[in-house]
PDB file of C-alpha atoms in Angstrom:
ATOM      1  CA  MET F  13      -8.417  -6.997 -25.566  1.00 48.00           C
ATOM      2  CA  ASN F  14      -8.677 -10.632 -26.667  1.00 56.00           C
ATOM      3  CA  ALA F  15     -11.237 -12.413 -24.470  1.00 60.00           C
ATOM      4  CA  THR F  16      -8.808 -15.279 -23.885  1.00 73.00           C
ATOM      5  CA  ALA F  17      -5.835 -13.055 -23.020  1.00 85.00           C
ATOM      6  CA  PRO F  18      -4.839 -13.066 -19.344  1.00 91.00           C
ATOM      7  CA  ARG F  19      -5.780 -10.139 -17.148  1.00 94.00           C
ATOM      8  CA  ARG F  20      -2.780  -8.169 -15.959  1.00 95.00           C
ATOM      9  CA  ILE F  21      -3.104  -7.140 -12.321  1.00 97.00           C
ATOM     10  CA  TRP F  22      -0.911  -5.427  -9.772  1.00 98.00           C
ATOM     11  CA  LEU F  23       0.241  -7.484  -6.796  1.00 98.00           C
ATOM     12  CA  CYS F  24       1.739  -4.910  -4.447  1.00 98.00           C
ATOM     13  CA  ALA F  25       3.759  -5.704  -1.330  1.00 98.00           C
ATOM     14  CA  ASP F  26       3.338  -2.894   1.169  1.00 98.00           C
ATOM     15  CA  ASP F  27       5.840  -1.743   3.795  1.00 98.00           C
ATOM     16  CA  TYR F  28       9.271  -1.980   2.161  1.00 98.00           C
ATOM     17  CA  GLY F  29      11.498  -0.213   4.670  1.00 98.00           C
ATOM     18  CA  LEU F  30       9.582  -1.388   7.752  1.00 98.00           C
ATOM     19  CA  SER F  31      12.276  -3.894   8.812  1.00 98.00           C
ATOM     20  CA  ASP F  32      15.156  -5.847   7.321  1.00 98.00           C
ATOM     21  CA  GLY F  33      13.055  -9.026   7.416  1.00 98.00           C
ATOM     22  CA  VAL F  34      10.227  -7.410   5.479  1.00 98.00           C
ATOM     23  CA  ASN F  35      12.691  -5.949   2.985  1.00 98.00           C
ATOM     24  CA  ARG F  36      14.384  -9.295   2.374  1.00 98.00           C
ATOM     25  CA  ALA F  37      11.096 -11.147   1.824  1.00 98.00           C
ATOM     26  CA  ILE F  38       9.854  -8.555  -0.660  1.00 98.00           C
ATOM     27  CA  ARG F  39      13.101  -8.577  -2.636  1.00 98.00           C
ATOM     28  CA  GLU F  40      13.079 -12.360  -2.836  1.00 98.00           C
ATOM     29  CA  LEU F  41       9.552 -12.421  -4.259  1.00 98.00           C
ATOM     30  CA  ILE F  42      10.333  -9.651  -6.765  1.00 98.00           C
ATOM     31  CA  GLU F  43      13.343 -11.601  -8.052  1.00 96.00           C
ATOM     32  CA  ARG F  44      11.143 -14.686  -8.512  1.00 95.00           C
ATOM     33  CA  GLY F  45       8.507 -12.747 -10.432  1.00 95.00           C
ATOM     34  CA  ARG F  46       5.896 -13.229  -7.698  1.00 97.00           C
ATOM     35  CA  LEU F  47       5.302  -9.497  -7.180  1.00 98.00           C
ATOM     36  CA  ASN F  48       5.136  -6.659  -9.672  1.00 97.00           C
ATOM     37  CA  ALA F  49       4.910  -3.719  -7.266  1.00 98.00           C
ATOM     38  CA  THR F  50       6.107  -2.644  -3.846  1.00 98.00           C
ATOM     39  CA  SER F  51       5.597   0.571  -1.906  1.00 98.00           C
ATOM     40  CA  VAL F  52       8.372   2.070   0.185  1.00 98.00           C
ATOM     41  CA  MET F  53       8.183   3.808   3.557  1.00 98.00           C
ATOM     42  CA  THR F  54      10.545   6.780   3.938  1.00 98.00           C
ATOM     43  CA  VAL F  55      10.106   7.513   7.665  1.00 98.00           C
ATOM     44  CA  THR F  56      11.505   4.226   8.998  1.00 97.00           C
ATOM     45  CA  SER F  57      14.923   3.091  10.206  1.00 94.00           C
ATOM     46  CA  ALA F  58      15.179   0.133   7.791  1.00 97.00           C
ATOM     47  CA  ILE F  59      15.261   2.341   4.700  1.00 97.00           C
ATOM     48  CA  GLY F  60      18.470   3.947   3.465  1.00 95.00           C
ATOM     49  CA  ARG F  61      21.026   3.751   0.690  1.00 95.00           C
ATOM     50  CA  GLU F  62      21.813   0.071   1.285  1.00 97.00           C
ATOM     51  CA  ALA F  63      18.157  -1.034   1.354  1.00 98.00           C
ATOM     52  CA  VAL F  64      17.416   1.049  -1.735  1.00 98.00           C
ATOM     53  CA  ALA F  65      20.387  -0.354  -3.660  1.00 98.00           C
ATOM     54  CA  ALA F  66      19.323  -3.895  -2.769  1.00 98.00           C
ATOM     55  CA  LEU F  67      15.772  -3.212  -3.951  1.00 98.00           C
ATOM     56  CA  GLN F  68      17.007  -1.709  -7.216  1.00 97.00           C
ATOM     57  CA  ALA F  69      19.194  -4.774  -7.793  1.00 96.00           C
ATOM     58  CA  SER F  70      16.182  -7.054  -7.279  1.00 97.00           C
ATOM     59  CA  MET F  71      14.036  -4.936  -9.592  1.00 95.00           C
ATOM     60  CA  ALA F  72      16.698  -5.199 -12.305  1.00 93.00           C
ATOM     61  CA  LYS F  73      15.856  -8.903 -12.427  1.00 89.00           C
ATOM     62  CA  SER F  74      12.141  -8.089 -12.827  1.00 85.00           C
ATOM     63  CA  PRO F  75      12.087  -4.925 -14.949  1.00 77.00           C
ATOM     64  CA  ARG F  76       8.312  -4.555 -15.054  1.00 85.00           C
ATOM     65  CA  CYS F  77       8.079  -4.171 -11.288  1.00 94.00           C
ATOM     66  CA  ALA F  78       6.729  -0.786 -10.166  1.00 97.00           C
ATOM     67  CA  ILE F  79       7.954   1.055  -7.095  1.00 97.00           C
ATOM     68  CA  GLY F  80       5.800   3.434  -5.127  1.00 98.00           C
ATOM     69  CA  LEU F  81       5.776   5.590  -2.030  1.00 98.00           C
ATOM     70  CA  HIS F  82       3.963   4.219   1.017  1.00 98.00           C
ATOM     71  CA  VAL F  83       2.957   7.500   2.666  1.00 98.00           C
ATOM     72  CA  THR F  84       3.045   6.981   6.426  1.00 98.00           C
ATOM     73  CA  LEU F  85       0.939   9.166   8.727  1.00 98.00           C
ATOM     74  CA  THR F  86       0.192   6.887  11.696  1.00 98.00           C
ATOM     75  CA  ALA F  87       1.972   5.728  14.852  1.00 98.00           C
ATOM     76  CA  PRO F  88       4.457   4.383  15.846  1.00 97.00           C
ATOM     77  CA  PHE F  89       6.256   6.487  13.231  1.00 98.00           C
ATOM     78  CA  ARG F  90       7.347  10.124  13.349  1.00 98.00           C
ATOM     79  CA  PRO F  91       6.815  12.900  10.809  1.00 98.00           C
ATOM     80  CA  LEU F  92       9.567  14.326   8.644  1.00 98.00           C
ATOM     81  CA  THR F  93       8.182  17.844   9.035  1.00 98.00           C
ATOM     82  CA  LEU F  94       8.725  19.816  12.241  1.00 96.00           C
ATOM     83  CA  HIS F  95       5.270  21.318  12.634  1.00 95.00           C
ATOM     84  CA  PHE F  96       2.995  18.354  11.880  1.00 97.00           C
ATOM     85  CA  ARG F  97      -0.005  18.180  14.209  1.00 96.00           C
ATOM     86  CA  PRO F  98      -1.781  16.546  15.919  1.00 96.00           C
ATOM     87  CA  LEU F  99       0.766  14.178  17.429  1.00 97.00           C
ATOM     88  CA  ASP F 100       0.783  11.524  20.139  1.00 96.00           C
ATOM     89  CA  GLY F 101       3.917  12.618  21.972  1.00 96.00           C
ATOM     90  CA  ASP F 102       6.419  12.923  19.138  1.00 96.00           C
ATOM     91  CA  MET F 103       4.688  10.330  16.949  1.00 98.00           C
ATOM     92  CA  PHE F 104       1.794  10.395  14.497  1.00 98.00           C
ATOM     93  CA  LEU F 105      -1.628   9.521  15.919  1.00 98.00           C
ATOM     94  CA  PRO F 106      -2.708   5.852  15.920  1.00 97.00           C
ATOM     95  CA  PHE F 107      -4.846   5.253  12.843  1.00 94.00           C
ATOM     96  CA  PRO F 108      -8.238   5.078  14.695  1.00 96.00           C
ATOM     97  CA  LYS F 109      -7.580   8.546  16.136  1.00 97.00           C
ATOM     98  CA  LEU F 110      -6.439   9.890  12.774  1.00 97.00           C
ATOM     99  CA  LEU F 111      -9.568   8.541  11.091  1.00 96.00           C
ATOM    100  CA  ARG F 112     -11.784   9.984  13.820  1.00 97.00           C
ATOM    101  CA  GLY F 113     -10.028  13.343  13.543  1.00 97.00           C
ATOM    102  CA  GLY F 114     -10.693  13.415   9.818  1.00 96.00           C
ATOM    103  CA  MET F 115     -14.329  12.391  10.205  1.00 95.00           C
ATOM    104  CA  LEU F 116     -14.836  15.185  12.753  1.00 97.00           C
ATOM    105  CA  ARG F 117     -12.960  17.694  10.542  1.00 96.00           C
ATOM    106  CA  ARG F 118     -10.295  18.276  13.196  1.00 96.00           C
ATOM    107  CA  LEU F 119      -7.247  17.767  10.965  1.00 97.00           C
ATOM    108  CA  ASP F 120      -5.296  20.340   8.992  1.00 97.00           C
ATOM    109  CA  ALA F 121      -5.027  19.359   5.324  1.00 97.00           C
ATOM    110  CA  GLU F 122      -2.197  21.886   4.880  1.00 98.00           C
ATOM    111  CA  LEU F 123      -0.033  20.079   7.442  1.00 98.00           C
ATOM    112  CA  VAL F 124      -0.817  16.753   5.766  1.00 98.00           C
ATOM    113  CA  HIS F 125       0.088  18.321   2.420  1.00 98.00           C
ATOM    114  CA  ALA F 126       3.469  19.477   3.762  1.00 98.00           C
ATOM    115  CA  GLU F 127       4.260  16.063   5.267  1.00 98.00           C
ATOM    116  CA  VAL F 128       3.359  14.163   2.094  1.00 98.00           C
ATOM    117  CA  LEU F 129       5.528  16.583   0.091  1.00 98.00           C
ATOM    118  CA  ALA F 130       8.409  15.843   2.482  1.00 98.00           C
ATOM    119  CA  GLN F 131       7.956  12.082   2.063  1.00 98.00           C
ATOM    120  CA  LEU F 132       7.786  12.447  -1.722  1.00 98.00           C
ATOM    121  CA  ASP F 133      10.989  14.484  -1.623  1.00 98.00           C
ATOM    122  CA  ALA F 134      12.643  11.840   0.556  1.00 98.00           C
ATOM    123  CA  PHE F 135      11.667   9.184  -1.996  1.00 98.00           C
ATOM    124  CA  ARG F 136      13.192  11.218  -4.814  1.00 98.00           C
ATOM    125  CA  GLU F 137      16.367  11.717  -2.799  1.00 98.00           C
ATOM    126  CA  LEU F 138      16.668   7.955  -2.247  1.00 97.00           C
ATOM    127  CA  PHE F 139      15.714   6.741  -5.730  1.00 97.00           C
ATOM    128  CA  GLY F 140      16.615   9.680  -7.938  1.00 97.00           C
ATOM    129  CA  ARG F 141      13.112   9.891  -9.394  1.00 98.00           C
ATOM    130  CA  ALA F 142       9.453  10.213  -8.527  1.00 98.00           C
ATOM    131  CA  PRO F 143       7.485   7.093  -7.523  1.00 98.00           C
ATOM    132  CA  ASP F 144       5.441   5.140 -10.074  1.00 98.00           C
ATOM    133  CA  PHE F 145       2.465   5.240  -7.707  1.00 98.00           C
ATOM    134  CA  VAL F 146       1.594   6.519  -4.233  1.00 98.00           C
ATOM    135  CA  ASP F 147      -0.433   4.736  -1.583  1.00 98.00           C
ATOM    136  CA  GLY F 148      -0.769   4.958   2.196  1.00 98.00           C
ATOM    137  CA  HIS F 149       0.102   2.954   5.285  1.00 98.00           C
ATOM    138  CA  GLN F 150      -3.049   1.659   6.982  1.00 96.00           C
ATOM    139  CA  HIS F 151      -5.047   3.293   4.145  1.00 96.00           C
ATOM    140  CA  ALA F 152      -4.611   6.738   5.724  1.00 97.00           C
ATOM    141  CA  GLN F 153      -4.600   8.374   2.273  1.00 98.00           C
ATOM    142  CA  LEU F 154      -8.343   7.646   2.064  1.00 97.00           C
ATOM    143  CA  PHE F 155      -9.315   9.409   5.299  1.00 97.00           C
ATOM    144  CA  PRO F 156     -11.332  12.653   5.169  1.00 97.00           C
ATOM    145  CA  GLN F 157      -9.114  15.773   5.141  1.00 97.00           C
ATOM    146  CA  VAL F 158      -6.008  13.560   4.817  1.00 98.00           C
ATOM    147  CA  ARG F 159      -6.974  12.754   1.228  1.00 98.00           C
ATOM    148  CA  ASP F 160      -7.141  16.450   0.363  1.00 98.00           C
ATOM    149  CA  GLY F 161      -3.554  17.147   1.396  1.00 98.00           C
ATOM    150  CA  PHE F 162      -2.347  13.805   0.048  1.00 98.00           C
ATOM    151  CA  LEU F 163      -3.793  14.206  -3.437  1.00 98.00           C
ATOM    152  CA  ARG F 164      -2.661  17.795  -3.810  1.00 98.00           C
ATOM    153  CA  ALA F 165       0.903  16.843  -2.841  1.00 98.00           C
ATOM    154  CA  VAL F 166       0.970  13.996  -5.373  1.00 98.00           C
ATOM    155  CA  LYS F 167      -0.346  16.333  -8.067  1.00 98.00           C
ATOM    156  CA  GLU F 168       2.473  18.767  -7.327  1.00 98.00           C
ATOM    157  CA  ARG F 169       5.418  16.381  -6.957  1.00 98.00           C
ATOM    158  CA  ALA F 170       4.452  13.252  -8.904  1.00 98.00           C
ATOM    159  CA  PRO F 171       1.653  14.121 -11.363  1.00 98.00           C
ATOM    160  CA  ASP F 172       2.391  11.108 -13.570  1.00 98.00           C
ATOM    161  CA  ALA F 173       2.047   8.653 -10.669  1.00 98.00           C
ATOM    162  CA  TRP F 174      -1.186   6.818 -10.032  1.00 98.00           C
ATOM    163  CA  VAL F 175      -2.718   6.736  -6.558  1.00 98.00           C
ATOM    164  CA  ARG F 176      -4.267   3.798  -4.755  1.00 98.00           C
ATOM    165  CA  GLN F 177      -7.941   3.680  -3.945  1.00 97.00           C
ATOM    166  CA  GLY F 178      -9.478   0.878  -1.899  1.00 95.00           C
ATOM    167  CA  GLY F 179     -12.839   0.268  -3.556  1.00 93.00           C
ATOM    168  CA  ARG F 180     -13.697  -3.215  -4.762  1.00 80.00           C
ATOM    169  CA  ASN F 181     -15.368  -4.569  -7.856  1.00 60.00           C
ATOM    170  CA  ALA F 182     -17.679  -6.919  -5.961  1.00 55.00           C
ATOM    171  CA  PRO F 183     -21.419  -7.561  -5.482  1.00 54.00           C
ATOM    172  CA  LEU F 184     -23.108  -5.735  -2.597  1.00 53.00           C
ATOM    173  CA  SER F 185     -23.698  -8.995  -0.699  1.00 50.00           C
ATOM    174  CA  GLN F 186     -19.974  -9.772  -0.785  1.00 54.00           C
ATOM    175  CA  ARG F 187     -19.066  -6.251   0.315  1.00 54.00           C
ATOM    176  CA  LEU F 188     -21.496  -6.343   3.251  1.00 52.00           C
ATOM    177  CA  ALA F 189     -19.898  -9.601   4.449  1.00 52.00           C
ATOM    178  CA  ALA F 190     -16.509  -7.925   5.017  1.00 58.00           C
ATOM    179  CA  PRO F 191     -16.838  -4.898   7.334  1.00 61.00           C
ATOM    180  CA  LYS F 192     -13.205  -3.741   6.956  1.00 65.00           C
ATOM    181  CA  ALA F 193     -13.415  -3.806   3.176  1.00 70.00           C
ATOM    182  CA  LEU F 194     -16.803  -2.053   3.286  1.00 79.00           C
ATOM    183  CA  VAL F 195     -15.214   0.862   5.182  1.00 84.00           C
ATOM    184  CA  LEU F 196     -12.534   1.077   2.488  1.00 88.00           C
ATOM    185  CA  ASP F 197     -15.234   1.094  -0.195  1.00 90.00           C
ATOM    186  CA  THR F 198     -16.990   3.996   1.497  1.00 90.00           C
ATOM    187  CA  LEU F 199     -13.839   6.054   2.032  1.00 94.00           C
ATOM    188  CA  SER F 200     -12.643   5.376  -1.510  1.00 95.00           C
ATOM    189  CA  ALA F 201     -15.730   6.818  -3.202  1.00 94.00           C
ATOM    190  CA  GLN F 202     -14.782  10.397  -2.300  1.00 95.00           C
ATOM    191  CA  PHE F 203     -11.084   9.679  -2.847  1.00 97.00           C
ATOM    192  CA  ARG F 204     -11.761   8.630  -6.462  1.00 97.00           C
ATOM    193  CA  LYS F 205     -13.857  11.730  -7.138  1.00 97.00           C
ATOM    194  CA  LYS F 206     -11.187  14.048  -5.793  1.00 98.00           C
ATOM    195  CA  ALA F 207      -8.382  12.228  -7.640  1.00 98.00           C
ATOM    196  CA  ALA F 208     -10.303  12.393 -10.914  1.00 98.00           C
ATOM    197  CA  LYS F 209     -10.934  16.116 -10.444  1.00 98.00           C
ATOM    198  CA  LEU F 210      -7.169  16.644 -10.130  1.00 98.00           C
ATOM    199  CA  GLY F 211      -6.492  14.490 -13.185  1.00 98.00           C
ATOM    200  CA  LEU F 212      -4.732  11.749 -11.181  1.00 98.00           C
ATOM    201  CA  ARG F 213      -5.031   8.131 -12.277  1.00 98.00           C
ATOM    202  CA  PHE F 214      -5.996   5.366  -9.849  1.00 98.00           C
ATOM    203  CA  ASN F 215      -6.412   1.603  -9.848  1.00 97.00           C
ATOM    204  CA  PRO F 216      -9.871   0.514 -11.071  1.00 96.00           C
ATOM    205  CA  ALA F 217     -10.390  -2.001  -8.266  1.00 96.00           C
ATOM    206  CA  PHE F 218      -8.763  -3.173  -5.056  1.00 95.00           C
ATOM    207  CA  ALA F 219      -8.499  -6.396  -3.050  1.00 94.00           C
ATOM    208  CA  GLY F 220      -6.374  -7.745  -0.219  1.00 93.00           C
ATOM    209  CA  ALA F 221      -8.071  -6.495   2.946  1.00 90.00           C
ATOM    210  CA  TYR F 222      -8.802  -9.143   5.562  1.00 89.00           C
ATOM    211  CA  ASP F 223      -8.723  -9.698   9.334  1.00 87.00           C
ATOM    212  CA  PHE F 224      -5.041 -10.384   9.984  1.00 84.00           C
ATOM    213  CA  THR F 225      -5.704 -11.450  13.596  1.00 81.00           C
ATOM    214  CA  ARG F 226      -7.565 -14.605  12.550  1.00 81.00           C
ATOM    215  CA  ALA F 227      -4.582 -16.116  10.672  1.00 78.00           C
ATOM    216  CA  PRO F 228      -6.779 -17.376   7.805  1.00 85.00           C
ATOM    217  CA  ASP F 229      -5.786 -19.583   4.871  1.00 93.00           C
ATOM    218  CA  PHE F 230      -4.038 -17.073   2.612  1.00 96.00           C
ATOM    219  CA  GLY F 231      -4.370 -19.293  -0.451  1.00 96.00           C
ATOM    220  CA  ALA F 232      -8.138 -19.337  -0.043  1.00 95.00           C
ATOM    221  CA  LEU F 233      -8.141 -15.585   0.457  1.00 95.00           C
ATOM    222  CA  MET F 234      -6.104 -15.054  -2.701  1.00 96.00           C
ATOM    223  CA  ARG F 235      -8.613 -17.067  -4.715  1.00 96.00           C
ATOM    224  CA  GLY F 236     -11.295 -14.670  -3.517  1.00 93.00           C
ATOM    225  CA  PHE F 237      -9.162 -11.599  -4.205  1.00 94.00           C
ATOM    226  CA  LEU F 238      -8.682 -12.608  -7.849  1.00 95.00           C
ATOM    227  CA  GLU F 239     -12.368 -13.342  -8.459  1.00 91.00           C
ATOM    228  CA  GLY F 240     -13.796 -10.584 -10.633  1.00 89.00           C
ATOM    229  CA  LEU F 241     -10.709  -8.392 -10.361  1.00 94.00           C
ATOM    230  CA  PRO F 242     -10.474  -6.422 -13.630  1.00 94.00           C
ATOM    231  CA  GLU F 243      -7.461  -5.558 -15.757  1.00 95.00           C
ATOM    232  CA  ASP F 244      -5.078  -3.325 -13.747  1.00 95.00           C
ATOM    233  CA  GLY F 245      -6.880  -4.138 -10.506  1.00 97.00           C
ATOM    234  CA  LEU F 246      -4.632  -4.235  -7.451  1.00 97.00           C
ATOM    235  CA  VAL F 247      -4.157  -6.823  -4.731  1.00 97.00           C
ATOM    236  CA  MET F 248      -2.394  -5.625  -1.589  1.00 97.00           C
ATOM    237  CA  CYS F 249      -0.173  -8.045   0.330  1.00 98.00           C
ATOM    238  CA  HIS F 250       2.254  -7.937   3.270  1.00 98.00           C
ATOM    239  CA  PRO F 251       4.951 -10.609   2.959  1.00 98.00           C
ATOM    240  CA  GLY F 252       7.826 -10.547   5.406  1.00 98.00           C
ATOM    241  CA  PHE F 253      10.124 -12.400   7.752  1.00 98.00           C
ATOM    242  CA  VAL F 254       9.656 -11.707  11.446  1.00 98.00           C
ATOM    243  CA  ASP F 255      12.536  -9.948  13.199  1.00 97.00           C
ATOM    244  CA  GLU F 256      12.897  -7.840  16.347  1.00 97.00           C
ATOM    245  CA  THR F 257      12.315  -4.572  14.504  1.00 97.00           C
ATOM    246  CA  LEU F 258       9.051  -5.792  12.986  1.00 97.00           C
ATOM    247  CA  THR F 259       7.811  -7.134  16.324  1.00 97.00           C
ATOM    248  CA  ALA F 260       8.523  -3.785  17.965  1.00 96.00           C
ATOM    249  CA  LEU F 261       6.766  -1.718  15.291  1.00 96.00           C
ATOM    250  CA  ASP F 262       3.808  -3.625  13.914  1.00 95.00           C
ATOM    251  CA  PRO F 263       1.178  -6.099  15.161  1.00 93.00           C
ATOM    252  CA  LEU F 264       1.173  -7.937  11.813  1.00 92.00           C
ATOM    253  CA  THR F 265       4.009 -10.441  12.265  1.00 95.00           C
ATOM    254  CA  THR F 266       3.675 -14.194  11.659  1.00 95.00           C
ATOM    255  CA  GLN F 267       0.911 -13.727   9.080  1.00 95.00           C
ATOM    256  CA  ARG F 268       3.527 -11.971   6.944  1.00 97.00           C
ATOM    257  CA  GLU F 269       5.520 -15.203   6.854  1.00 97.00           C
ATOM    258  CA  THR F 270       2.353 -17.087   5.913  1.00 96.00           C
ATOM    259  CA  GLU F 271       1.778 -14.704   3.007  1.00 97.00           C
ATOM    260  CA  HIS F 272       5.403 -15.024   1.896  1.00 98.00           C
ATOM    261  CA  ALA F 273       5.263 -18.826   2.016  1.00 98.00           C
ATOM    262  CA  TYR F 274       2.164 -18.927  -0.183  1.00 98.00           C
ATOM    263  CA  LEU F 275       3.443 -16.406  -2.717  1.00 98.00           C
ATOM    264  CA  ALA F 276       6.750 -18.299  -2.953  1.00 98.00           C
ATOM    265  CA  SER F 277       4.998 -21.672  -3.411  1.00 98.00           C
ATOM    266  CA  ASP F 278       4.097 -23.485  -6.627  1.00 98.00           C
ATOM    267  CA  ASP F 279       0.428 -23.075  -5.721  1.00 98.00           C
ATOM    268  CA  PHE F 280       0.466 -19.343  -6.433  1.00 98.00           C
ATOM    269  CA  PRO F 281       1.493 -19.353 -10.124  1.00 97.00           C
ATOM    270  CA  ALA F 282      -0.898 -22.272 -10.630  1.00 98.00           C
ATOM    271  CA  LEU F 283      -3.720 -20.155  -9.198  1.00 98.00           C
ATOM    272  CA  LEU F 284      -2.805 -17.254 -11.508  1.00 97.00           C
ATOM    273  CA  ALA F 285      -2.845 -19.551 -14.525  1.00 96.00           C
ATOM    274  CA  LEU F 286      -6.174 -21.089 -13.506  1.00 96.00           C
ATOM    275  CA  ASN F 287      -7.727 -17.633 -13.242  1.00 96.00           C
ATOM    276  CA  LYS F 288      -6.027 -16.372 -16.447  1.00 96.00           C
ATOM    277  CA  VAL F 289      -4.198 -13.671 -14.504  1.00 97.00           C
ATOM    278  CA  THR F 290      -0.660 -12.428 -15.134  1.00 96.00           C
ATOM    279  CA  LEU F 291       1.782 -10.163 -13.298  1.00 95.00           C
ATOM    280  CA  SER F 292       3.946  -9.628 -16.383  1.00 80.00           C
TER     281      SER F 292
END
């Protein structure tokens, strides 16, 4: 590649299908060329034929935009399969309990496998094709035992899709300064090995994790995310407009509007140009 050519990266908006406000914000940014990927939840009430048709119409205006499946295995959502366990009432476990269950080897990879197959089938039913990539809500695809069932299901139903790992391309000092991202680095090491063994492709590097509760300057964060990100590296984002459904389902609310405002601003394409990065 020419040394002066821009790096092409993936900027992926998670959670399409979470709420109408999230859906609308993601579609708007796709139409403006400010995103080139989004991942879709199939277990939520805000996904259906109308939401899918609207997304496809937006993607027609940005034909290089990829669409993936956002596998969802944590509360407050419910499984598509009847026999998924363990549950919290009739819902998936909260993600700390799911992670702990995997670390203690208390999960059943076969039940995870069946649920991911069901979500992949639901995606195909909605879109008429397999997803371009597959990732996971709250990074659950990286958890021990979960990753075994997840990767095997992708290999069976969507072998040409790539899967998302959460490891960064950053110096050790930078990784140690961000505890959340360091956990993702650690979990991703085994995920990459298992994906490679199955012949599944994955993104070479990942960025986008931060402490949502501190409402930081998203523009400053984005500058850090782009630093050192290689060709085909992925930045995760969560743009959205707050509505009642979002407030009821997810603690990440107003920061989604902050992310949307920055990505929709003139500052964002200027930052891409300054860093010789492209989404096209």
